Amino acid sequence: MSTPPPPRRRRIAGERRRPQDGVEETVTPLGETPVPAPQPPTAPAAAPPAAPPALPAATVPSDFPPWRFVAALVAALALVTTALVLGLVTWDYREVQEQDRIEAVQDDAAAAAERAAAAVLSYQHDSLDADLQAAARFLSDTSIDGEPGFRSTYTEAFDANVRPLAAETKATVTA
């Protein structure tokens, strides 16, 4: 039965190493050049191992038939073509153009509604007839259910309510 080796003691900063393997350390006083301790003879160095043989450039093994390469190339091209065709079929450029036209019309409608609201809701007591004509340009007189259109309803309400009060109070309304 063998006993375990004693635990290794840690060195303290500045402490010198203990001599190992029968080689003693020599201490030289300051100012003197140290003399190296004699070294035991060593065995001659072995020659470095020879370099491994260079690998040949990438070549196709002789048992790899060329039709496999062609088949793989054709399959890859078929996959790419299928992906392109399916992508173009699902992406309809006409629908994109239609959406662009709808957005342009919406922007124009918002601008027209802003101008119409200003004309319909604004008037001055000294130019009521001109203000009524400016508002009537933006109002439609067609109706779906046979009732009078909005232009005639607006004109009646303007003549009955706005004209007498605006002239009397000299009102100016700006929208």
Short mmCIF file of C-alpha atoms in Angstrom, two decimals:
data_model
loop_
_atom_site.label_atom_id
_atom_site.label_comp_id
_atom_site.label_asym_id
_atom_site.label_seq_id
_atom_site.Cartn_x
_atom_site.Cartn_y
_atom_site.Cartn_z
CA MET A 1 0.00 0.00 0.00
CA SER A 2 1.41 3.36 -0.96
CA THR A 3 1.03 6.55 0.92
CA PRO A 4 -0.17 9.64 -0.81
CA PRO A 5 2.44 12.32 -1.52
CA PRO A 6 2.55 15.19 0.94
CA PRO A 7 0.53 18.27 -0.07
CA ARG A 8 2.40 20.85 -2.06
CA ARG A 9 3.32 23.94 -0.12
CA ARG A 10 2.56 27.30 -1.72
CA ARG A 11 5.42 29.70 -2.12
CA ILE A 12 5.41 33.09 -0.49
CA ALA A 13 6.30 36.18 -2.51
CA GLY A 14 10.09 36.61 -2.68
CA GLU A 15 10.81 33.05 -1.52
CA ARG A 16 13.20 31.10 -3.69
CA ARG A 17 12.38 27.78 -5.21
CA ARG A 18 13.63 24.60 -3.67
CA PRO A 19 16.12 22.67 -5.67
CA GLN A 20 14.51 19.87 -7.65
CA ASP A 21 15.82 16.80 -9.41
CA GLY A 22 19.21 17.02 -7.77
CA VAL A 23 20.03 20.42 -9.33
CA GLU A 24 21.12 22.86 -6.68
CA GLU A 25 20.51 26.55 -6.95
CA THR A 26 23.44 28.83 -6.46
CA VAL A 27 23.14 32.27 -4.94
CA THR A 28 25.47 34.97 -6.20
CA PRO A 29 26.20 38.12 -4.28
CA LEU A 30 25.29 41.43 -5.87
CA GLY A 31 27.72 42.71 -8.45
CA GLU A 32 29.07 39.29 -9.46
CA THR A 33 27.96 37.51 -12.61
CA PRO A 34 26.22 34.22 -11.98
CA VAL A 35 27.81 31.05 -13.17
CA PRO A 36 25.35 28.58 -14.56
CA ALA A 37 25.07 25.29 -12.71
CA PRO A 38 26.28 22.25 -14.58
CA GLN A 39 23.50 20.50 -16.44
CA PRO A 40 23.25 16.77 -16.83
CA PRO A 41 23.88 15.54 -20.35
CA THR A 42 20.79 15.37 -22.51
CA ALA A 43 19.88 12.99 -25.24
CA PRO A 44 20.28 14.26 -28.80
CA ALA A 45 17.14 15.93 -30.15
CA ALA A 46 15.08 13.80 -32.46
CA ALA A 47 14.54 14.99 -36.00
CA PRO A 48 11.23 16.80 -36.54
CA PRO A 49 8.54 14.62 -38.05
CA ALA A 50 8.14 14.80 -41.78
CA ALA A 51 5.33 16.99 -43.13
CA PRO A 52 2.18 15.09 -44.06
CA PRO A 53 1.76 14.52 -47.76
CA ALA A 54 -0.11 17.32 -49.55
CA LEU A 55 -3.72 16.57 -50.34
CA PRO A 56 -4.69 16.69 -53.99
CA ALA A 57 -6.96 19.48 -55.18
CA ALA A 58 -10.70 18.87 -54.89
CA THR A 59 -11.47 16.19 -57.36
CA VAL A 60 -14.56 14.17 -57.99
CA PRO A 61 -14.12 10.57 -56.93
CA SER A 62 -14.05 8.19 -59.84
CA ASP A 63 -17.13 6.36 -58.54
CA PHE A 64 -19.27 9.60 -58.62
CA PRO A 65 -21.26 9.56 -61.87
CA PRO A 66 -21.68 12.94 -63.59
CA TRP A 67 -25.45 12.48 -64.01
CA ARG A 68 -25.85 12.94 -60.23
CA PHE A 69 -24.27 16.38 -60.45
CA VAL A 70 -26.52 17.32 -63.37
CA ALA A 71 -29.59 16.01 -61.54
CA ALA A 72 -28.74 18.05 -58.43
CA LEU A 73 -28.23 21.19 -60.55
CA VAL A 74 -31.57 20.68 -62.35
CA ALA A 75 -33.37 20.14 -59.03
CA ALA A 76 -31.87 23.34 -57.57
CA LEU A 77 -32.89 25.35 -60.64
CA ALA A 78 -36.41 23.89 -60.47
CA LEU A 79 -36.74 24.93 -56.82
CA VAL A 80 -35.56 28.48 -57.51
CA THR A 81 -37.87 28.81 -60.51
CA THR A 82 -40.84 27.50 -58.53
CA ALA A 83 -40.17 29.95 -55.72
CA LEU A 84 -39.98 32.86 -58.15
CA VAL A 85 -43.17 31.89 -59.98
CA LEU A 86 -45.13 31.40 -56.75
CA GLY A 87 -43.84 34.68 -55.43
CA LEU A 88 -44.91 36.57 -58.54
CA VAL A 89 -48.30 34.87 -58.63
CA THR A 90 -49.12 35.76 -55.04
CA TRP A 91 -47.84 39.34 -55.44
CA ASP A 92 -50.24 41.11 -57.76
CA TYR A 93 -48.82 44.42 -58.93
CA ARG A 94 -52.26 45.53 -60.16
CA GLU A 95 -53.58 45.34 -56.61
CA VAL A 96 -50.67 47.50 -55.42
CA GLN A 97 -51.41 50.05 -58.14
CA GLU A 98 -55.09 50.07 -57.18
CA GLN A 99 -54.19 50.70 -53.53
CA ASP A 100 -51.97 53.61 -54.62
CA ARG A 101 -54.85 55.12 -56.60
CA ILE A 102 -57.22 54.72 -53.64
CA GLU A 103 -54.77 56.48 -51.33
CA ALA A 104 -54.36 59.34 -53.82
CA VAL A 105 -58.15 59.75 -54.11
CA GLN A 106 -58.51 59.71 -50.32
CA ASP A 107 -55.92 62.48 -50.01
CA ASP A 108 -57.72 64.52 -52.70
CA ALA A 109 -61.09 63.93 -51.01
CA ALA A 110 -59.76 65.13 -47.67
CA ALA A 111 -58.42 68.33 -49.26
CA ALA A 112 -61.71 68.93 -51.12
CA ALA A 113 -63.74 68.33 -47.94
CA GLU A 114 -61.62 70.89 -46.12
CA ARG A 115 -62.25 73.51 -48.82
CA ALA A 116 -65.96 72.63 -48.96
CA ALA A 117 -66.39 72.85 -45.18
CA ALA A 118 -64.84 76.31 -45.17
CA ALA A 119 -67.15 77.48 -47.98
CA VAL A 120 -70.35 75.91 -46.54
CA LEU A 121 -69.85 77.08 -42.96
CA SER A 122 -68.50 80.60 -43.58
CA TYR A 123 -70.41 83.78 -44.50
CA GLN A 124 -70.29 87.56 -44.13
CA HIS A 125 -73.29 89.78 -43.61
CA ASP A 126 -72.42 92.04 -46.57
CA SER A 127 -71.93 89.21 -49.15
CA LEU A 128 -74.61 86.61 -48.28
CA ASP A 129 -75.63 85.90 -51.90
CA ALA A 130 -72.03 85.22 -53.01
CA ASP A 131 -71.41 83.05 -49.92
CA LEU A 132 -74.58 81.03 -50.67
CA GLN A 133 -73.45 80.45 -54.27
CA ALA A 134 -69.94 79.43 -53.10
CA ALA A 135 -71.48 76.90 -50.71
CA ALA A 136 -73.92 75.58 -53.32
CA ARG A 137 -71.00 74.59 -55.62
CA PHE A 138 -69.97 71.92 -53.07
CA LEU A 139 -73.49 70.59 -52.35
CA SER A 140 -75.35 67.97 -54.36
CA ASP A 141 -79.03 68.25 -55.21
CA THR A 142 -79.52 64.61 -56.15
CA SER A 143 -81.24 62.24 -53.82
CA ILE A 144 -81.79 58.51 -53.80
CA ASP A 145 -85.17 58.21 -52.15
CA GLY A 146 -87.03 61.08 -53.88
CA GLU A 147 -86.52 63.56 -51.07
CA PRO A 148 -85.04 66.96 -51.96
CA GLY A 149 -81.24 67.03 -52.12
CA PHE A 150 -78.97 68.70 -49.61
CA ARG A 151 -78.42 71.79 -51.76
CA SER A 152 -82.10 72.75 -51.73
CA THR A 153 -82.43 71.97 -48.01
CA TYR A 154 -79.36 74.08 -47.27
CA THR A 155 -80.61 76.97 -49.38
CA GLU A 156 -84.00 76.96 -47.64
CA ALA A 157 -82.39 76.88 -44.17
CA PHE A 158 -79.90 79.60 -45.15
CA ASP A 159 -82.65 81.91 -46.46
CA ALA A 160 -84.93 81.24 -43.48
CA ASN A 161 -82.43 81.41 -40.61
CA VAL A 162 -79.00 82.78 -41.53
CA ARG A 163 -79.91 85.65 -43.92
CA PRO A 164 -82.22 87.62 -41.55
CA LEU A 165 -80.01 87.17 -38.47
CA ALA A 166 -76.71 87.90 -40.27
CA ALA A 167 -78.08 91.13 -41.77
CA GLU A 168 -79.59 92.18 -38.46
CA THR A 169 -76.48 91.51 -36.30
CA LYS A 170 -73.92 92.19 -39.07
CA ALA A 171 -72.37 88.78 -38.36
CA THR A 172 -69.29 87.29 -39.96
CA VAL A 173 -68.62 83.58 -39.56
CA THR A 174 -65.29 82.07 -40.58
CA ALA A 175 -64.68 78.34 -40.56
#
